[in-house]
Amino acid sequence: MKSTPVQSLVTTWLVGGITGTLLIALTSPLFVRSYAPLQADTVRRVWTLPAGQTYRWRSEGYANTSIGPHGMPGRTSLSGPKNTSGPQTKTGPQTKTGPQIKTGLANTADAFAWGTRLALWGDSQAEGVCVTDQQKLFARIEAQSDQRVAVLPLARSGEDAADWVTQIPLVEQPFQIDAHVLLIVDLPDLALAVNAPVPAPSTSDVSAANSALAARLPAFIIQAARHLLTESDDTTRRKLRFRIGPVAETSTRHAANSPAIEQQRDELDWRPPLRALRQSTDRPIVILYAPKVPQIIGDQMVASDPMAESFAAMKPVAESLDIRVIDARPLLLESALAGDWPHGFQNGQIAAGHLNAWGNDLLASLLVDAMKQTNK
Amino acid sequence: MLFTQLEFPIFLVAVLICVWLSRTHTARNSLLLVASYYFYAYWDYRFCGLLLLSTVVDFVVAKQMFRAQTTSTRRSLLLISLAVNLGVLGFFKYFNFFIDSARPLLESIGMSGQTLQIILPVGISFYTFQTLSYTIDVYRGVLKPVNRFLDFALYVAFFPQLVAGPIVRARELLPQLATVPEWSGRRFYSGAQQILRGTVKKMLLADRLGEAVDIVFASPDFYDGPTLWLAAFAYAGQIYYDFSGYSDIAIGAAKMLGYRFPINFRHPYLARSTAEFWHRWHMTLSRWLRDYLYISLGGNRVSSIVTYRNLMITMTLGGLWHGAAWTFVLWGAWHGMALSVQRWFSNHTRRRPPAAVGWALTMGVVLLGWVLFRSPDLAIAKTMLIRMATLADGIAWHPPLALLALACLLVEHVAWRTRLRKAMRLPINAWYSPIATTVMVWSLLLYAPRGFRPFVYFQF
């Protein structure tokens, strides 16, 4: 039976629609980031990407990250790159692995002894999904130290000191951590440290629901739905407006950025959060302070750190608690003035955003130089 | 309401359904008028009064003008229309500019140079030109005044073209509004396709290019010469895709409702002369400036010198129409100069330059013009031009997606000159149309930059 023109048109459009969608599905990994399901990590008590996954990042920077045990971005094994004692295994929270393990270190200088295992904490800047695994901060520290230290990247996007303080005691024994390095980009992140009990990840929370979705749907469908249903911040639910204007101007600035709060931060008493940090471990702690400086704002290069006063107040308190502080600002500034900007990407904005490969190299060099001094 | 907001397709579908259900001409036009005023009030209801004022004045003036017995009465009425329309436009758009520019003079004679906090009503430049074209046409006797206020009010406020054109002349749209258009499935499909194409142009290409442009033009001192050149090219692409995208959506929406608008862009970067560029770029504005300003000044039916003067005045005022800033004035004057030089050459030599040379020279004129047009002030424009010319050192920043969007611009212009031109309209029966349509819809959902990004021409 011959089909009518309408039937033929409908068939053409159905087949064409499916073909077009398939084309998008096939090409989307080139342009769409991963939406991988998370799993509850029983050791860290947080939601992490499962080991063995490859995580794609496509917006600022362009890289695939291999996920290791306990959600470590870029490191596929808990063992050190150059194992000097103990067997090399890939499963080992319970197995003692890695370079020469030192336990019970009290002095911050010991954090930088060759052969230590460092835990790297931080937010997305330390996580480094914008750059390849070899360019990530932990890998650069290991490479520049000629694999004489092992660095476990435990940083996760969006985390702050409140998260680190709770996770530090949980991972020290299983991962045989000798010392902790905290990459601090936003100084207020450090002020949030409090000692509190850590609940286990609940299967009823948002991450669980998102994970269930991510397990069932392709990334391009999730991304399309997110773009359609949320505002540009990717979290606020989109609300349609049909009433006439004008719309009252509402401040879109986050309350935390208000001048009053910033002033409070400048006058912050650093003792409680740093004490909470100190009390979370008896191992050495190193704060690597690397704010986003310099920045281009308008037609000016802003070299000064808006949190400089707060940093100056924090440093002596930290040192009095035997927390070592390394200030990366002079090196970041010097590099930018020489034309090598530590932040930003070609597909984002230079001098803004996350640390690039060069920025990670710079920070790694600061740490490794300090190690070399210690090990002279 | 922005054409790229999610609310717009919902609004359009609601209007289409209501229009479909309305049987009579009066019901249909009333509904479209209410929808158009709602569309405008969505931004700020307080400025609907200005729109209504302009409508009432020109409706009444045109009627009186038609009845007037003497030329002097007709001229007086025309002056009233010009004074009201240009007065409102001048106050809202240019008051602060003139005060700022004249401040040293005002202060030297003991007057204060205080500016006011004035909000520029969206679309005022466009609907002012549209209503003026009606009054001037009636004055010239080429158009009879319309009898039904409803039709005229809809002509002025018709939502697809209200905010940023195309500038549709009364004689093009009023006859269409006087009847109920016939339903046509093909026209409906063609309109929907044009809306989709326009949205892709705006959201996928213009906004992506805009990211590269905004950052560099904000601080050109930090970027190297090639990056500045790329930003200039990117702006050429951005403003084309932004404005032609807007025009496509406007034309498409009108088409779905059964009305025909004139085209506004015809691949302008294929032009081989500045004059040809203006026959391809914002064609409805070029036509307006030619018919109501250039010809009123005497056009080219005067001595050569006066013709050059007319070109300069027309283009400089055309520049000022775009915005109250010296960069726009200079941009207009720059194009006026280019048109004058081209005219001088064509008057004094018989040989035309080879096509490639003509194209390259035209692109040079256009590109440098865009640097003036985009720069927030003359100091930035100067910095941009000097650093571009000297290929200065600085940050090398070449965003790959902006380069991809520029490649699209090139491919689109080249393809339009080939047999692919017909295919680019995506006929409903063609096998590739559903594939291309689906890919465009998915791409909009997945790859359009996020956040509020108004059309460039909204500020004019």
Short mmCIF file of C-alpha atoms in Angstrom, two decimals, chain B:
data_model
loop_
_atom_site.label_atom_id
_atom_site.label_comp_id
_atom_site.label_asym_id
_atom_site.label_seq_id
_atom_site.Cartn_x
_atom_site.Cartn_y
_atom_site.Cartn_z
CA MET B 1 10.27 39.89 27.03
CA LEU B 2 13.34 38.57 25.29
CA PHE B 3 12.91 36.29 22.30
CA THR B 4 15.46 33.97 23.88
CA GLN B 5 13.67 33.65 27.22
CA LEU B 6 11.81 30.42 27.86
CA GLU B 7 8.68 32.51 28.43
CA PHE B 8 8.65 33.69 24.81
CA PRO B 9 7.76 30.40 23.07
CA ILE B 10 4.99 29.89 25.63
CA PHE B 11 3.71 33.41 24.99
CA LEU B 12 3.91 32.91 21.22
CA VAL B 13 2.03 29.61 21.31
CA ALA B 14 -0.68 31.20 23.47
CA VAL B 15 -1.01 34.11 21.03
CA LEU B 16 -1.11 31.75 18.05
CA ILE B 17 -3.91 29.70 19.62
CA CYS B 18 -5.93 32.80 20.50
CA VAL B 19 -5.41 34.29 17.04
CA TRP B 20 -6.48 30.98 15.51
CA LEU B 21 -9.68 31.09 17.57
CA SER B 22 -10.51 34.73 16.80
CA ARG B 23 -12.77 34.88 13.78
CA THR B 24 -13.08 38.56 12.95
CA HIS B 25 -10.54 41.13 11.90
CA THR B 26 -11.38 43.33 14.90
CA ALA B 27 -11.07 40.47 17.37
CA ARG B 28 -7.80 39.36 15.85
CA ASN B 29 -6.20 42.81 15.76
CA SER B 30 -7.48 43.64 19.26
CA LEU B 31 -5.96 40.48 20.58
CA LEU B 32 -2.64 41.15 18.85
CA LEU B 33 -2.64 44.70 20.20
CA VAL B 34 -3.23 43.53 23.77
CA ALA B 35 -0.54 40.87 23.33
CA SER B 36 1.86 43.48 21.96
CA TYR B 37 1.33 45.88 24.85
CA TYR B 38 1.71 43.00 27.29
CA PHE B 39 4.95 42.05 25.50
CA TYR B 40 6.22 45.61 26.01
CA ALA B 41 4.90 45.92 29.58
CA TYR B 42 6.69 42.70 30.48
CA TRP B 43 9.86 44.81 30.55
CA ASP B 44 8.32 47.93 32.16
CA TYR B 45 4.65 48.89 32.00
CA ARG B 46 5.41 52.55 32.76
CA PHE B 47 6.73 53.14 29.25
CA CYS B 48 3.58 51.91 27.52
CA GLY B 49 2.37 55.48 27.85
CA LEU B 50 5.14 56.74 25.58
CA LEU B 51 4.24 54.15 22.99
CA LEU B 52 0.61 55.20 23.17
CA LEU B 53 1.53 58.90 22.99
CA SER B 54 3.55 58.37 19.84
CA THR B 55 0.70 56.32 18.35
CA VAL B 56 -2.02 58.85 19.13
CA VAL B 57 -0.01 61.86 17.97
CA ASP B 58 0.88 60.33 14.62
CA PHE B 59 -2.61 58.94 14.03
CA VAL B 60 -4.21 62.33 14.66
CA VAL B 61 -1.52 64.34 12.85
CA ALA B 62 -1.71 62.14 9.76
CA LYS B 63 -5.48 62.46 9.61
CA GLN B 64 -5.34 66.24 10.00
CA MET B 65 -2.56 66.45 7.47
CA PHE B 66 -4.63 64.58 4.90
CA ARG B 67 -7.51 66.97 5.44
CA ALA B 68 -5.34 70.11 5.46
CA GLN B 69 -5.82 72.45 2.52
CA THR B 70 -2.51 74.27 2.53
CA THR B 71 1.09 73.13 2.38
CA SER B 72 1.99 75.32 5.33
CA THR B 73 -0.61 73.60 7.53
CA ARG B 74 0.65 70.22 6.42
CA ARG B 75 4.20 71.28 7.16
CA SER B 76 3.21 72.58 10.59
CA LEU B 77 1.53 69.28 11.38
CA LEU B 78 4.59 67.38 10.25
CA LEU B 79 6.73 69.56 12.49
CA ILE B 80 4.44 68.74 15.43
CA SER B 81 4.92 65.03 14.79
CA LEU B 82 8.68 65.45 14.42
CA ALA B 83 8.88 67.59 17.55
CA VAL B 84 6.91 65.15 19.68
CA ASN B 85 8.60 61.99 18.44
CA LEU B 86 12.14 63.32 18.22
CA GLY B 87 11.63 65.32 21.42
CA VAL B 88 10.76 62.19 23.38
CA LEU B 89 13.59 60.26 21.72
CA GLY B 90 16.01 63.13 22.31
CA PHE B 91 15.12 63.46 25.96
CA PHE B 92 15.31 59.78 26.83
CA LYS B 93 18.27 58.89 24.65
CA TYR B 94 20.42 61.96 24.15
CA PHE B 95 19.81 64.39 27.04
CA ASN B 96 22.69 63.17 29.16
CA PHE B 97 24.98 62.82 26.15
CA PHE B 98 24.52 66.43 25.12
CA ILE B 99 24.82 67.69 28.68
CA ASP B 100 28.02 65.69 29.15
CA SER B 101 29.45 66.91 25.86
CA ALA B 102 28.51 70.52 26.53
CA ARG B 103 29.49 70.54 30.20
CA PRO B 104 32.70 72.63 29.80
CA LEU B 105 30.77 75.23 27.80
CA LEU B 106 27.84 75.26 30.24
CA GLU B 107 30.12 75.60 33.22
CA SER B 108 32.09 78.39 31.59
CA ILE B 109 28.90 80.46 31.39
CA GLY B 110 27.96 79.66 34.95
CA MET B 111 25.36 76.92 34.29
CA SER B 112 25.45 73.54 35.94
CA GLY B 113 26.05 70.50 33.79
CA GLN B 114 23.87 68.16 35.84
CA THR B 115 22.78 64.97 34.11
CA LEU B 116 19.62 63.06 35.00
CA GLN B 117 19.06 59.43 35.83
CA ILE B 118 17.08 58.43 32.78
CA ILE B 119 16.08 54.90 31.77
CA LEU B 120 16.16 54.41 28.01
CA PRO B 121 12.81 52.92 26.97
CA VAL B 122 13.46 49.71 25.07
CA GLY B 123 12.76 49.97 21.35
CA ILE B 124 12.15 53.74 21.35
CA SER B 125 14.53 54.33 18.43
CA PHE B 126 12.75 51.72 16.38
CA TYR B 127 9.13 52.64 16.95
CA THR B 128 9.93 56.35 16.62
CA PHE B 129 11.36 55.76 13.15
CA GLN B 130 8.43 53.52 12.30
CA THR B 131 5.75 56.06 13.23
CA LEU B 132 7.72 58.87 11.59
CA SER B 133 7.81 56.95 8.32
CA TYR B 134 4.01 56.86 8.40
CA THR B 135 3.62 60.60 9.00
CA ILE B 136 6.25 61.52 6.42
CA ASP B 137 4.66 59.22 3.81
CA VAL B 138 1.26 60.82 4.43
CA TYR B 139 2.89 64.26 4.21
CA ARG B 140 4.50 63.33 0.91
CA GLY B 141 1.20 62.02 -0.38
CA VAL B 142 2.44 58.49 -1.02
CA LEU B 143 0.18 57.02 1.66
CA LYS B 144 -3.39 57.64 2.75
CA PRO B 145 -3.91 57.85 6.49
CA VAL B 146 -5.42 54.78 8.02
CA ASN B 147 -8.99 55.07 9.31
CA ARG B 148 -8.95 52.48 12.05
CA PHE B 149 -7.00 53.46 15.14
CA LEU B 150 -6.78 49.80 16.08
CA ASP B 151 -4.87 48.93 12.90
CA PHE B 152 -2.49 51.86 13.36
CA ALA B 153 -1.88 51.13 17.03
CA LEU B 154 -1.08 47.54 16.10
CA TYR B 155 1.25 48.71 13.32
CA VAL B 156 3.26 50.73 15.86
CA ALA B 157 3.23 48.18 18.68
CA PHE B 158 3.19 44.83 16.82
CA PHE B 159 5.32 42.73 19.15
CA PRO B 160 7.61 40.87 16.73
CA GLN B 161 9.18 44.13 15.49
CA LEU B 162 8.49 46.44 18.41
CA VAL B 163 11.76 46.26 20.26
CA ALA B 164 14.47 46.05 17.62
CA GLY B 165 12.90 46.02 14.18
CA PRO B 166 12.96 45.28 11.32
CA ILE B 167 11.76 48.87 10.74
CA VAL B 168 8.63 48.06 8.75
CA ARG B 169 7.15 50.92 6.78
CA ALA B 170 3.50 51.73 7.12
CA ARG B 171 2.77 51.01 3.47
CA GLU B 172 4.21 47.49 3.92
CA LEU B 173 2.37 46.46 7.07
CA LEU B 174 -0.85 48.49 7.27
CA PRO B 175 -2.44 46.84 4.20
CA GLN B 176 -1.66 43.44 5.74
CA LEU B 177 -3.21 44.46 9.05
CA ALA B 178 -6.37 45.60 7.29
CA THR B 179 -7.27 42.01 6.37
CA VAL B 180 -7.29 38.60 8.04
CA PRO B 181 -4.42 36.60 6.54
CA GLU B 182 -5.05 33.18 5.02
CA TRP B 183 -3.72 30.21 7.00
CA SER B 184 -0.80 28.47 5.31
CA GLY B 185 0.93 25.42 6.75
CA ARG B 186 4.04 25.99 4.70
CA ARG B 187 4.31 29.59 5.85
CA PHE B 188 3.79 28.48 9.42
CA TYR B 189 6.58 25.88 9.11
CA SER B 190 8.86 28.38 7.41
CA GLY B 191 8.25 30.87 10.23
CA ALA B 192 8.98 28.28 12.90
CA GLN B 193 12.20 27.29 11.12
CA GLN B 194 13.24 30.92 10.90
CA ILE B 195 12.65 31.36 14.63
CA LEU B 196 14.78 28.30 15.34
CA ARG B 197 17.56 29.54 13.03
CA GLY B 198 17.46 32.96 14.65
CA THR B 199 17.63 31.46 18.12
CA VAL B 200 20.63 29.34 17.12
CA LYS B 201 22.33 32.41 15.65
CA LYS B 202 21.77 34.38 18.83
CA MET B 203 22.27 31.82 21.57
CA LEU B 204 24.82 29.45 20.10
CA LEU B 205 26.91 31.75 17.94
CA ALA B 206 26.49 35.39 18.97
CA ASP B 207 26.59 34.73 22.70
CA ARG B 208 29.60 32.43 22.35
CA LEU B 209 31.45 35.08 20.35
CA GLY B 210 30.33 37.69 22.86
CA GLU B 211 32.22 35.94 25.63
CA ALA B 212 35.46 36.46 23.73
CA VAL B 213 34.58 40.03 22.83
CA ASP B 214 33.48 41.38 26.21
CA ILE B 215 36.58 40.32 28.10
CA VAL B 216 39.06 41.69 25.56
CA PHE B 217 37.26 44.99 24.95
CA ALA B 218 37.10 45.53 28.72
CA SER B 219 40.89 45.45 29.07
CA PRO B 220 42.68 45.52 25.69
CA ASP B 221 45.94 46.59 27.35
CA PHE B 222 46.53 43.04 28.56
CA TYR B 223 46.10 41.16 25.29
CA ASP B 224 48.42 40.68 22.36
CA GLY B 225 47.78 41.95 18.83
CA PRO B 226 46.42 38.70 17.33
CA THR B 227 44.00 38.34 20.26
CA LEU B 228 42.74 41.87 19.66
CA TRP B 229 42.29 41.13 15.96
CA LEU B 230 40.41 37.98 16.90
CA ALA B 231 38.19 40.02 19.24
CA ALA B 232 37.47 42.49 16.43
CA PHE B 233 36.54 39.63 14.06
CA ALA B 234 34.55 38.01 16.85
CA TYR B 235 32.58 41.22 17.34
CA ALA B 236 31.87 41.36 13.61
CA GLY B 237 30.45 37.86 13.97
CA GLN B 238 28.67 38.57 17.23
CA ILE B 239 26.81 41.66 16.09
CA TYR B 240 25.83 39.99 12.81
CA TYR B 241 24.52 36.84 14.45
CA ASP B 242 22.92 38.75 17.29
CA PHE B 243 21.01 41.21 15.18
CA SER B 244 20.27 38.99 12.20
CA GLY B 245 19.21 36.31 14.69
CA TYR B 246 16.80 38.79 16.29
CA SER B 247 15.49 39.77 12.86
CA ASP B 248 15.00 36.11 11.91
CA ILE B 249 12.97 35.50 15.06
CA ALA B 250 10.90 38.64 14.45
CA ILE B 251 10.29 37.78 10.81
CA GLY B 252 9.54 34.15 11.71
CA ALA B 253 7.07 35.07 14.45
CA ALA B 254 5.28 37.48 12.11
CA LYS B 255 5.21 34.79 9.42
CA MET B 256 3.61 32.29 11.81
CA LEU B 257 0.94 34.88 12.52
CA GLY B 258 0.43 35.36 8.79
CA TYR B 259 2.32 38.61 8.15
CA ARG B 260 5.28 39.34 5.93
CA PHE B 261 8.16 41.53 7.11
CA PRO B 262 10.98 42.78 4.88
CA ILE B 263 14.32 41.02 5.26
CA ASN B 264 16.93 42.87 7.27
CA PHE B 265 20.20 41.10 6.41
CA ARG B 266 21.57 39.53 3.25
CA HIS B 267 24.98 38.10 4.20
CA PRO B 268 26.61 41.52 4.61
CA TYR B 269 30.17 40.24 4.81
CA LEU B 270 30.01 39.25 1.14
CA ALA B 271 29.85 42.94 0.20
CA ARG B 272 32.51 44.22 -2.19
CA SER B 273 31.94 47.89 -1.43
CA THR B 274 30.73 49.95 1.51
CA ALA B 275 27.61 50.90 -0.43
CA GLU B 276 26.87 47.23 -1.04
CA PHE B 277 27.47 46.53 2.64
CA TRP B 278 24.69 48.95 3.52
CA HIS B 279 22.43 47.20 1.01
CA ARG B 280 23.00 43.99 2.96
CA TRP B 281 23.32 45.19 6.59
CA HIS B 282 20.30 46.33 8.63
CA MET B 283 18.57 46.90 5.33
CA THR B 284 15.41 48.41 6.80
CA LEU B 285 17.41 51.11 8.60
CA SER B 286 19.51 51.84 5.49
CA ARG B 287 16.31 52.19 3.51
CA TRP B 288 14.80 54.49 6.14
CA LEU B 289 17.88 56.71 6.27
CA ARG B 290 18.00 56.86 2.47
CA ASP B 291 14.28 57.64 1.98
CA TYR B 292 13.63 59.97 4.88
CA LEU B 293 16.97 61.64 5.52
CA TYR B 294 19.37 61.39 2.60
CA ILE B 295 16.72 62.14 -0.03
CA SER B 296 15.23 64.88 2.15
CA LEU B 297 18.67 66.51 2.20
CA GLY B 298 18.76 66.42 -1.59
CA GLY B 299 20.35 62.99 -2.06
CA ASN B 300 22.66 62.84 -5.06
CA ARG B 301 20.60 65.16 -7.26
CA VAL B 302 22.81 68.02 -6.20
CA SER B 303 26.45 68.97 -6.73
CA SER B 304 29.14 66.44 -5.86
CA ILE B 305 30.25 68.36 -2.81
CA VAL B 306 26.70 68.56 -1.44
CA THR B 307 26.21 64.85 -2.14
CA TYR B 308 29.30 64.07 -0.04
CA ARG B 309 27.97 66.34 2.66
CA ASN B 310 24.60 64.54 2.53
CA LEU B 311 26.32 61.18 2.83
CA MET B 312 28.32 62.37 5.83
CA ILE B 313 25.28 63.88 7.56
CA THR B 314 23.13 60.82 6.92
CA MET B 315 25.69 58.32 8.14
CA THR B 316 26.79 60.40 11.12
CA LEU B 317 23.19 60.79 12.26
CA GLY B 318 22.72 57.08 11.56
CA GLY B 319 25.63 56.47 13.91
CA LEU B 320 24.12 58.72 16.54
CA TRP B 321 20.80 56.87 16.19
CA HIS B 322 22.59 53.74 17.43
CA GLY B 323 23.66 55.28 20.69
CA ALA B 324 24.43 58.44 22.57
CA ALA B 325 28.22 58.22 22.50
CA TRP B 326 31.04 59.68 20.44
CA THR B 327 32.14 56.18 19.42
CA PHE B 328 28.84 55.75 17.53
CA VAL B 329 29.13 59.20 15.99
CA LEU B 330 32.65 58.39 14.79
CA TRP B 331 31.52 55.01 13.50
CA GLY B 332 28.80 56.68 11.44
CA ALA B 333 31.20 59.36 10.18
CA TRP B 334 33.74 56.66 9.29
CA HIS B 335 31.17 54.89 7.12
CA GLY B 336 30.06 58.22 5.64
CA MET B 337 33.65 58.93 4.71
CA ALA B 338 34.10 55.47 3.18
CA LEU B 339 30.92 55.92 1.12
CA SER B 340 32.10 59.36 -0.02
CA VAL B 341 35.54 58.11 -1.01
CA GLN B 342 34.01 55.20 -2.86
CA ARG B 343 31.63 57.56 -4.65
CA TRP B 344 34.52 59.86 -5.60
CA PHE B 345 36.42 56.93 -7.08
CA SER B 346 33.47 55.63 -9.05
CA ASN B 347 32.86 59.16 -10.39
CA HIS B 348 36.47 59.62 -11.43
CA THR B 349 37.52 56.19 -12.66
CA ARG B 350 35.73 53.80 -14.94
CA ARG B 351 37.50 50.68 -13.79
CA ARG B 352 36.19 48.92 -10.72
CA PRO B 353 38.72 47.23 -8.47
CA PRO B 354 38.97 43.42 -8.70
CA ALA B 355 36.32 41.70 -6.59
CA ALA B 356 38.82 40.35 -4.05
CA VAL B 357 40.38 43.80 -3.56
CA GLY B 358 36.95 45.42 -3.18
CA TRP B 359 35.92 42.78 -0.66
CA ALA B 360 39.14 43.10 1.35
CA LEU B 361 38.93 46.90 1.46
CA THR B 362 35.28 46.76 2.48
CA MET B 363 36.01 44.27 5.25
CA GLY B 364 38.83 46.51 6.46
CA VAL B 365 36.47 49.49 6.64
CA VAL B 366 33.77 47.44 8.34
CA LEU B 367 36.11 45.78 10.83
CA LEU B 368 37.75 49.02 11.94
CA GLY B 369 34.28 50.51 12.18
CA TRP B 370 33.21 47.71 14.50
CA VAL B 371 36.16 48.44 16.80
CA LEU B 372 34.86 52.01 17.17
CA PHE B 373 31.30 50.78 17.55
CA ARG B 374 32.06 48.22 20.26
CA SER B 375 34.55 50.19 22.32
CA PRO B 376 33.01 51.61 25.49
CA ASP B 377 34.84 54.90 24.94
CA LEU B 378 37.29 56.59 22.62
CA ALA B 379 40.28 55.79 24.84
CA ILE B 380 39.61 52.04 24.58
CA ALA B 381 39.05 52.36 20.83
CA LYS B 382 42.41 54.11 20.50
CA THR B 383 44.16 51.45 22.60
CA MET B 384 42.56 48.67 20.56
CA LEU B 385 43.54 50.20 17.22
CA ILE B 386 47.12 51.01 18.23
CA ARG B 387 47.74 47.59 19.73
CA MET B 388 46.14 45.89 16.74
CA ALA B 389 48.29 47.90 14.34
CA THR B 390 51.51 47.27 16.24
CA LEU B 391 50.75 43.62 17.04
CA ALA B 392 51.54 44.38 20.66
CA ASP B 393 52.66 41.76 23.17
CA GLY B 394 50.37 40.45 25.88
CA ILE B 395 48.14 37.54 26.73
CA ALA B 396 47.46 35.26 23.78
CA TRP B 397 43.87 34.13 24.20
CA HIS B 398 42.10 32.28 21.42
CA PRO B 399 38.91 30.65 22.76
CA PRO B 400 38.29 27.58 20.57
CA LEU B 401 34.51 27.89 20.59
CA ALA B 402 34.72 31.48 19.41
CA LEU B 403 37.00 30.31 16.58
CA LEU B 404 34.44 27.62 15.76
CA ALA B 405 31.65 30.22 15.67
CA LEU B 406 33.77 32.37 13.35
CA ALA B 407 34.29 29.34 11.12
CA CYS B 408 30.49 28.99 11.01
CA LEU B 409 30.25 32.62 9.88
CA LEU B 410 32.69 31.95 7.05
CA VAL B 411 31.03 28.69 5.99
CA GLU B 412 27.55 30.23 6.13
CA HIS B 413 28.55 33.18 3.94
CA VAL B 414 30.39 31.00 1.42
CA ALA B 415 27.63 28.36 1.31
CA TRP B 416 25.03 31.03 0.67
CA ARG B 417 26.72 31.76 -2.67
CA THR B 418 26.47 28.13 -3.75
CA ARG B 419 23.66 25.72 -4.52
CA LEU B 420 23.44 25.00 -0.81
CA ARG B 421 21.49 28.23 -0.38
CA LYS B 422 18.15 26.48 -0.94
CA ALA B 423 19.07 23.63 1.39
CA MET B 424 19.94 26.14 4.14
CA ARG B 425 16.24 27.05 4.32
CA LEU B 426 15.50 23.44 5.38
CA PRO B 427 12.44 22.66 3.22
CA ILE B 428 9.86 20.59 5.05
CA ASN B 429 10.08 17.62 2.64
CA ALA B 430 13.87 17.37 2.52
CA TRP B 431 15.36 14.32 4.29
CA TYR B 432 18.00 16.43 6.01
CA SER B 433 15.58 18.98 7.50
CA PRO B 434 14.46 16.91 10.51
CA ILE B 435 18.06 15.88 11.25
CA ALA B 436 19.26 19.49 11.14
CA THR B 437 16.26 20.66 13.16
CA THR B 438 16.80 18.05 15.87
CA VAL B 439 20.52 18.81 16.06
CA MET B 440 19.76 22.53 16.40
CA VAL B 441 17.25 21.99 19.21
CA TRP B 442 19.57 19.68 21.14
CA SER B 443 22.51 22.04 20.60
CA LEU B 444 20.51 24.94 22.02
CA LEU B 445 19.70 22.90 25.10
CA LEU B 446 23.23 21.66 25.56
CA TYR B 447 25.68 24.21 24.31
CA ALA B 448 24.20 27.71 24.58
CA PRO B 449 26.10 29.84 27.12
CA ARG B 450 24.03 30.34 30.25
CA GLY B 451 22.84 33.51 31.92
CA PHE B 452 21.02 36.67 30.89
CA ARG B 453 22.33 37.93 27.58
CA PRO B 454 20.15 40.60 25.99
CA PHE B 455 20.32 41.38 22.29
CA VAL B 456 22.99 43.94 21.36
CA TYR B 457 20.46 46.17 19.60
CA PHE B 458 18.23 46.43 22.67
CA GLN B 459 20.49 49.21 23.94
CA PHE B 460 19.72 51.27 20.84
#
